[in-house]
XYZ file of N, CA and C in Angstrom:
567
model
N 5.975 -16.994 -4.758
C 4.790 -16.178 -4.094
C 5.013 -14.879 -4.613
N 4.106 -14.383 -5.378
C 4.102 -12.886 -6.077
C 3.219 -11.766 -5.119
N 4.068 -10.584 -5.189
C 3.461 -9.559 -4.300
C 3.087 -8.577 -5.253
N 1.939 -7.957 -5.426
C 1.491 -6.982 -6.028
C 1.334 -5.558 -5.396
N 2.070 -4.600 -5.612
C 2.135 -3.291 -5.021
C 1.394 -2.307 -6.017
N 0.481 -1.553 -5.519
C -0.272 -0.404 -6.125
C 0.223 0.807 -5.397
N 0.824 1.727 -6.264
C 1.136 3.109 -5.868
C 0.175 4.069 -6.628
N -0.574 5.042 -5.792
C -1.423 5.883 -6.310
C -0.604 7.484 -6.304
N -0.757 8.151 -7.267
C -0.023 9.210 -7.320
C -0.800 10.409 -8.029
N -0.787 11.482 -7.452
C -1.340 12.773 -7.816
C -0.462 13.956 -7.356
N 0.381 14.403 -8.398
C 1.205 15.776 -7.928
C 2.380 15.466 -7.067
N 2.822 14.310 -6.890
C 3.917 13.975 -6.042
C 5.323 13.673 -6.432
N 5.555 14.298 -7.699
C 6.619 14.270 -8.377
C 8.039 14.614 -7.590
N 8.062 15.128 -6.530
C 8.966 15.470 -5.666
C 9.595 14.209 -5.013
N 8.538 13.225 -4.662
C 9.068 12.075 -4.164
C 8.634 10.778 -4.750
N 8.101 10.920 -5.889
C 7.881 9.811 -6.738
C 9.022 8.853 -7.292
N 9.917 9.303 -7.707
C 10.985 8.531 -8.296
C 11.652 7.625 -7.156
N 11.809 8.250 -6.024
C 12.327 7.410 -4.816
C 11.178 6.373 -4.382
N 10.115 6.482 -4.477
C 9.061 5.517 -4.246
C 9.078 4.479 -5.255
N 9.029 4.750 -6.476
C 9.343 3.768 -7.564
C 10.504 2.747 -7.382
N 11.726 3.633 -7.171
C 12.842 3.036 -6.824
C 12.793 1.833 -5.629
N 12.152 2.204 -4.774
C 12.165 1.442 -3.439
C 11.402 0.179 -3.779
N 10.437 0.139 -4.750
C 9.565 -0.972 -5.056
C 10.529 -1.896 -6.126
N 11.018 -1.244 -7.032
C 11.478 -1.957 -8.262
C 12.713 -2.370 -7.800
N 13.419 -2.040 -6.619
C 14.852 -2.486 -6.353
C 14.628 -3.610 -5.121
N 13.504 -4.044 -4.849
C 13.279 -5.091 -3.883
C 14.048 -6.453 -4.730
N 14.505 -7.202 -3.647
C 15.311 -8.396 -4.366
C 14.633 -9.682 -3.662
N 14.862 -10.855 -4.135
C 14.388 -12.173 -3.574
C 13.055 -12.256 -3.615
N 12.111 -11.566 -4.361
C 10.833 -11.766 -4.353
C 10.188 -11.194 -5.723
N 9.190 -11.981 -6.184
C 8.595 -11.665 -7.508
C 7.652 -10.515 -7.176
N 7.768 -9.381 -7.895
C 6.936 -8.172 -7.466
C 6.439 -7.880 -8.733
N 5.106 -7.599 -8.722
C 4.328 -6.893 -9.817
C 3.908 -5.463 -9.383
N 4.331 -4.446 -10.052
C 4.144 -2.932 -9.683
C 3.067 -2.411 -10.620
N 2.087 -1.721 -10.094
C 1.133 -1.018 -10.562
C 1.131 0.466 -10.318
N 1.087 1.493 -11.120
C 1.162 2.673 -10.743
C -0.238 3.398 -11.373
N -0.790 4.109 -10.482
C -2.002 4.956 -10.961
C -1.725 6.354 -10.760
N -2.018 7.033 -11.768
C -2.029 8.600 -11.592
C -3.250 9.214 -12.116
N -3.750 9.940 -11.104
C -5.161 10.423 -11.296
C -5.312 11.771 -12.304
N -4.058 12.174 -12.800
C -3.977 13.373 -13.612
C -3.094 14.498 -13.027
N -1.908 14.090 -12.632
C -0.899 14.975 -12.042
C -0.690 16.146 -13.319
N -0.457 17.241 -12.732
C 0.073 18.448 -13.528
C 1.350 18.723 -13.048
N 2.162 18.154 -12.406
C 3.728 18.432 -12.153
C 4.474 17.294 -12.957
N 5.633 16.856 -12.462
C 6.350 16.131 -13.380
C 6.257 14.608 -12.989
N 5.296 14.204 -12.433
C 4.857 12.902 -12.003
C 4.590 12.143 -13.226
N 3.899 12.354 -14.265
C 3.778 11.620 -15.406
C 5.097 11.303 -16.125
N 5.831 12.357 -16.137
C 7.187 12.074 -16.952
C 7.994 11.026 -16.159
N 8.080 11.337 -14.949
C 8.713 10.208 -14.098
C 8.364 8.843 -14.250
N 7.015 8.742 -14.406
C 6.424 7.436 -14.489
C 6.705 6.850 -15.741
N 6.679 7.692 -16.899
C 7.093 7.217 -18.266
C 8.506 6.879 -18.377
N 9.353 7.454 -17.595
C 10.748 7.082 -17.447
C 10.834 5.612 -16.916
N 9.902 5.058 -16.288
C 10.294 3.616 -15.538
C 9.164 2.767 -16.176
N 8.510 3.274 -17.194
C 7.164 2.390 -17.611
C 7.686 0.913 -18.180
N 8.874 0.757 -18.556
C 9.112 -0.486 -19.098
C 9.491 -1.437 -17.930
N 9.735 -0.984 -16.669
C 9.853 -1.846 -15.521
C 8.478 -1.947 -14.810
N 7.614 -1.202 -14.950
C 6.326 -1.058 -14.149
C 5.339 -2.023 -14.789
N 4.772 -2.951 -14.285
C 3.871 -3.943 -14.616
C 2.588 -3.377 -15.522
N 1.850 -2.337 -14.697
C 0.736 -1.716 -15.481
C 0.900 -0.174 -14.898
N 0.596 0.695 -15.882
C 0.636 2.224 -15.648
C -0.957 2.518 -15.983
N -1.636 3.152 -15.001
C -2.922 3.763 -15.318
C -2.909 4.964 -15.181
N -3.263 5.968 -16.354
C -3.427 7.318 -16.379
C -4.780 7.755 -16.685
N -5.595 7.989 -15.458
C -6.858 8.536 -15.785
C -7.458 9.010 -14.320
N -8.477 9.865 -14.518
C -9.115 10.502 -13.319
C -9.780 9.301 -12.464
N -9.654 9.823 -10.992
C -10.526 8.792 -10.151
C -11.411 9.563 -9.211
N -11.974 8.978 -8.271
C -12.895 9.528 -7.449
C -12.358 9.574 -6.038
N -10.851 9.475 -6.015
C -10.210 9.635 -4.663
C -9.244 8.234 -4.566
N -8.583 8.346 -3.508
C -7.647 7.262 -3.138
C -8.294 5.839 -3.137
N -9.263 5.491 -2.549
C -9.855 4.314 -2.787
C -10.242 4.111 -4.006
N -10.761 4.754 -4.768
C -11.132 4.445 -6.244
C -9.945 3.984 -7.109
N -8.965 4.935 -6.822
C -7.506 4.738 -7.451
C -6.967 3.531 -7.119
N -7.014 3.179 -5.981
C -6.448 1.895 -5.412
C -7.285 0.614 -6.216
N -8.448 0.707 -6.075
C -9.130 -0.355 -6.599
C -8.940 -0.378 -7.962
N -8.790 0.782 -8.725
C -8.449 0.564 -10.298
C -7.159 -0.271 -10.427
N -6.227 0.168 -9.690
C -4.967 -0.577 -9.597
C -5.111 -2.144 -9.391
N -5.697 -2.322 -8.304
C -5.954 -3.749 -7.844
C -6.595 -4.602 -8.875
N -7.456 -3.894 -9.653
C -8.213 -4.741 -10.587
C -7.261 -5.511 -11.586
N -6.147 -4.992 -11.679
C -5.149 -5.723 -12.467
C -4.036 -6.592 -11.901
N -4.081 -6.568 -10.546
C -3.165 -7.263 -9.863
C -3.392 -8.666 -9.916
N -2.228 -9.376 -10.065
C -2.405 -10.821 -10.147
C -1.618 -11.730 -8.968
N -0.922 -11.025 -8.107
C -0.277 -11.420 -7.165
C -0.715 -12.149 -6.171
N -0.342 -12.960 -5.250
C -0.724 -13.768 -4.076
C -1.077 -12.877 -2.761
N -0.274 -11.857 -2.817
C -0.268 -11.050 -1.597
C -0.217 -9.475 -2.185
N -1.066 -8.623 -1.421
C -1.364 -7.171 -2.227
C -0.801 -6.285 -0.911
N -0.442 -5.189 -1.624
C 0.181 -4.114 -0.521
C 0.069 -2.823 -1.554
N -0.016 -1.710 -0.897
C -0.122 -0.500 -1.439
C 1.011 0.891 -0.634
N 1.473 1.526 -1.636
C 2.474 2.385 -1.166
C 2.043 3.888 -1.744
N 1.828 4.892 -0.852
C 1.561 6.211 -1.291
C 2.821 6.515 -2.107
N 2.581 7.729 -3.075
C 3.745 8.243 -3.964
C 4.810 9.036 -3.166
N 4.607 9.267 -1.802
C 5.552 9.954 -0.964
C 6.183 8.947 0.046
N 5.883 7.678 -0.116
C 6.462 6.576 0.889
C 7.492 5.776 0.181
N 8.318 5.271 0.949
C 9.135 4.144 0.512
C 9.187 2.857 1.285
N 9.789 1.706 0.494
C 9.938 0.507 1.345
C 11.316 0.501 1.513
N 11.656 -0.092 2.551
C 12.971 -0.590 3.026
C 13.682 -1.573 2.078
N 14.777 -1.662 1.930
C 15.410 -2.951 1.190
C 14.801 -4.155 2.000
N 14.283 -5.217 1.191
C 14.048 -6.446 1.680
C 12.555 -6.409 2.237
N 12.111 -5.470 2.295
C 10.588 -5.375 3.040
C 9.592 -6.412 2.449
N 9.686 -6.501 1.251
C 8.556 -7.257 0.620
C 8.969 -8.907 0.857
N 10.200 -9.107 0.819
C 10.751 -10.614 0.971
C 10.424 -10.720 2.316
N 10.593 -10.087 3.355
C 10.139 -10.054 4.715
C 8.686 -10.600 4.854
N 7.925 -9.619 4.296
C 6.482 -9.858 4.319
C 5.889 -11.227 3.803
N 6.720 -11.454 2.574
C 6.196 -12.899 2.033
C 6.727 -14.130 2.972
N 7.995 -13.896 3.671
C 8.305 -14.805 4.502
C 7.187 -15.096 5.822
N 6.844 -14.147 6.135
C 5.676 -14.322 7.260
C 4.495 -14.786 6.727
N 3.998 -14.733 5.397
C 2.753 -15.514 4.894
C 3.327 -16.952 4.912
N 4.433 -17.062 4.241
C 4.869 -18.582 3.974
C 5.125 -19.375 5.423
N 5.591 -18.742 6.356
C 5.837 -19.347 7.719
C 4.437 -19.611 8.368
N 3.379 -18.596 8.040
C 2.206 -18.892 8.925
C 1.261 -18.692 7.689
N 0.719 -19.686 7.083
C -0.227 -19.786 5.893
C -1.509 -19.369 6.274
N -1.906 -19.510 7.497
C -3.435 -19.146 7.850
C -3.567 -17.811 8.151
N -2.347 -16.864 8.253
C -2.377 -15.446 8.283
C -3.034 -14.836 6.968
N -3.874 -13.868 7.231
C -4.395 -13.067 6.142
C -4.075 -11.641 5.709
N -3.465 -10.952 6.977
C -3.053 -9.719 6.928
C -1.722 -9.763 7.700
N -0.650 -9.108 7.203
C 0.498 -8.675 7.910
C 0.850 -7.214 8.004
N 1.051 -6.737 9.272
C 1.071 -5.406 9.716
C 2.478 -5.071 10.344
N 3.423 -4.433 9.549
C 4.886 -4.039 9.925
C 4.777 -2.866 10.468
N 5.913 -2.419 10.820
C 6.284 -1.106 11.384
C 6.741 -0.192 10.361
N 7.156 1.098 10.733
C 7.780 1.978 9.566
C 8.503 2.992 10.366
N 9.343 3.654 9.750
C 9.949 5.022 10.012
C 9.053 5.971 9.308
N 8.825 6.980 10.185
C 8.338 8.227 9.410
C 9.582 9.185 9.088
N 9.609 9.506 7.793
C 10.667 10.100 7.278
C 10.356 11.582 6.783
N 11.314 12.631 6.759
C 10.937 13.860 6.233
C 11.070 14.175 4.804
N 10.884 15.242 4.116
C 10.986 15.500 2.639
C 12.256 15.175 2.098
N 13.375 15.022 3.074
C 14.715 14.525 2.391
C 15.042 12.946 2.842
N 13.875 12.144 3.216
C 14.118 10.877 3.442
C 14.967 10.746 4.781
N 15.121 11.385 5.636
C 15.650 11.391 7.056
C 14.729 10.685 7.761
N 15.144 9.772 8.564
C 14.232 9.095 9.629
C 13.954 10.094 10.883
N 12.915 10.364 11.093
C 12.712 11.146 12.318
C 11.598 10.539 13.445
N 11.160 9.372 13.176
C 10.523 8.672 14.228
C 10.003 7.215 13.796
N 10.070 6.194 14.627
C 9.627 4.780 14.433
C 8.416 4.747 14.777
N 7.337 4.187 13.862
C 6.073 4.000 14.229
C 5.683 2.531 14.119
N 4.934 1.949 14.987
C 4.663 0.611 15.311
C 3.176 0.336 15.214
N 2.975 -0.860 14.339
C 1.679 -1.186 13.974
C 1.153 -2.065 15.490
N 0.054 -1.911 15.754
C -0.613 -2.733 16.658
C -1.155 -4.169 16.104
N -1.171 -5.186 17.109
C -1.652 -6.310 16.638
C -3.095 -6.247 16.160
N -3.458 -6.715 15.005
C -4.658 -6.699 14.288
C -5.544 -7.959 14.661
N -6.359 -7.826 15.688
C -7.293 -8.909 15.920
C -8.702 -8.295 16.239
N -9.524 -9.237 16.381
C -10.980 -8.471 16.738
C -11.037 -8.014 18.003
N -10.164 -8.257 18.986
C -10.083 -7.712 20.367
C -9.290 -6.620 20.437
N -8.282 -6.561 19.458
C -7.303 -5.329 19.653
C -7.587 -4.220 18.804
N -8.567 -4.539 17.932
C -8.779 -3.336 16.884
C -10.337 -3.088 16.707
N -10.859 -1.932 17.090
C -12.162 -1.634 16.870
C -12.254 -0.224 16.395
N -13.510 0.229 16.004
C -13.554 1.560 15.516
C -13.313 2.419 16.403
N -13.888 2.129 17.791
C -13.600 3.269 18.828
C -12.251 3.265 19.143
N -11.504 2.216 19.273
C -10.201 2.458 19.857
C -9.235 2.990 18.447
N -9.660 2.837 17.334
C -8.867 3.466 16.351
C -9.250 4.970 16.301
N -10.516 5.025 16.405
C -10.634 6.718 16.460
C -10.064 7.399 17.441
N -9.698 6.840 18.785
C -9.135 7.634 19.846
C -7.506 7.373 19.458
N -7.080 6.721 18.592
C -5.639 6.720 18.495
C -5.076 5.555 18.967
N -5.625 4.451 19.755
C -5.149 3.315 20.206
C -4.701 2.291 19.362
N -5.734 1.789 18.487
C -5.333 0.979 17.322
C -4.554 1.607 16.076
N -3.285 1.073 16.051
C -2.683 1.860 14.783
C -2.193 0.639 13.889
N -2.547 0.953 12.691
C -2.024 0.180 11.713
C -1.195 0.937 10.535
N -0.142 0.450 10.304
C 0.835 1.273 9.327
C 0.557 0.829 7.934
N -0.157 1.677 7.363
C -0.533 1.179 5.927
C 0.551 0.951 5.044
N 1.753 1.697 5.142
C 2.587 1.453 4.182
C 3.388 0.133 4.390
N 3.316 -0.570 5.557
C 3.719 -1.791 5.775
C 2.854 -2.925 6.099
N 1.619 -2.830 5.364
C 0.558 -3.685 5.549
C 0.350 -4.482 4.320
N 0.376 -5.767 4.369
C 0.064 -6.737 3.352
C -1.114 -7.669 3.506
N -1.757 -8.090 2.611
C -2.955 -8.812 2.780
C -3.047 -9.812 1.513
N -3.594 -10.845 1.999
C -3.799 -11.927 0.582
C -4.998 -11.312 -0.311
N -4.686 -11.688 -1.662
C -5.521 -11.363 -2.490
C -6.960 -11.691 -2.222
N -7.218 -13.062 -1.787
C -8.423 -13.676 -1.647
C -9.175 -12.733 -0.643
N -8.429 -12.206 0.577
C -9.354 -11.287 1.373
C -9.833 -10.179 0.884
N -8.932 -9.454 0.167
C -9.088 -8.171 -0.714
C -10.479 -8.362 -1.464
N -10.455 -9.499 -2.415
C -11.441 -9.777 -3.173
C -12.968 -10.083 -2.398
N -12.549 -10.721 -1.435
C -13.869 -11.132 -0.462
C -14.362 -10.110 0.189
N -13.590 -8.928 0.562
C -14.344 -7.643 0.915
C -14.747 -6.653 0.163
N -14.607 -6.874 -1.381
C -14.594 -6.391 -2.523
C -14.102 -4.912 -2.390
N -12.697 -5.035 -1.875
C -11.831 -4.062 -2.089
C -12.010 -2.935 -1.122
N -11.455 -1.640 -1.498
C -11.645 -0.305 -0.724
C -13.148 0.089 -0.872
N -13.737 0.603 0.196
C -14.971 1.290 0.148
C -14.857 2.735 -0.335
N -15.400 2.878 -1.525
C -15.086 4.299 -2.255
C -15.841 5.380 -1.829
N -16.707 4.969 -0.650
C -17.612 6.100 0.073
C -16.725 6.794 0.857
N -15.621 6.190 1.411
C -14.799 6.712 2.349
C -13.432 7.738 1.529
N -13.971 9.174 1.885
C -12.811 9.834 1.320
C -11.821 10.056 2.163
N -11.657 9.721 3.315
C -10.595 9.741 4.324
C -10.626 8.336 5.123
N -9.692 7.976 5.592
C -9.728 6.785 6.523
C -10.225 5.515 5.732
N -9.931 5.548 4.371
C -10.400 4.420 3.565
C -9.397 3.160 3.784
N -8.182 3.401 4.541
C -7.332 2.329 4.702
C -7.837 1.681 6.129
N -8.252 2.541 6.996
C -8.828 1.990 8.228
C -10.059 1.039 7.996
N -10.913 1.574 7.029
C -12.144 0.998 6.711
C -11.928 -0.355 6.003
N -10.785 -0.496 5.405
C -10.518 -1.825 4.759
C -10.158 -2.865 5.700
N -9.216 -2.313 6.734
C -9.004 -3.061 7.993
C -10.326 -3.639 8.757
N -11.180 -2.795 8.983
C -12.514 -3.211 9.560
C -13.204 -4.121 8.785
N -13.125 -3.906 7.376
C -13.878 -4.803 6.841
C -13.121 -6.247 6.793
N -12.037 -6.299 6.787
C -11.204 -7.588 6.846
C -11.430 -8.339 8.175
N -11.638 -7.603 9.414
C -11.859 -8.013 10.675
C -13.345 -8.566 10.748
N -14.180 -7.721 10.105
C -15.833 -8.190 10.023
C -15.894 -9.413 9.197
N -14.914 -9.564 8.345
C -15.220 -10.818 7.369
C -14.578 -12.103 8.244
N -13.869 -11.690 9.309
C -13.071 -13.030 9.705
C -11.683 -13.147 9.718
């Protein structure tokens, strides 16, 4: 089972190298890594170039926001499972193998939502955040809006077929594009 991870980057050089290494250093799983940079003016592009030989696909081009950048990256993704990681987030060691194991153990599952640690700019853990169960009854626009339904984006993985079925991220959303994707998943069954 291959997992495709897309990272979108825009002037996140301060954190980007740690993000890249957290993906590239995953063990026990076939990982395809795609990095999309929309035109950073800090040291982000140089960091990406330093790792280019280990990154499956690098895209340097402007986009129309995060949803567009992610869609550009996922257009090249060939994995069975998709996930995305912002340029200031990191994966814990073994995270991708754990996600893949969930899909293998329960093949009927389309989306796996894990938990995370909120970290500060020095990668020190400051709080644990829990994803709520993602079902038609537990997740709704209203419940999400009032903070009841929480899906931790950094530790959410989904089948490629599901992503393709809903036509990816809705680029009309400039904020909450990740929540809109979850709603689209639920609406599609």
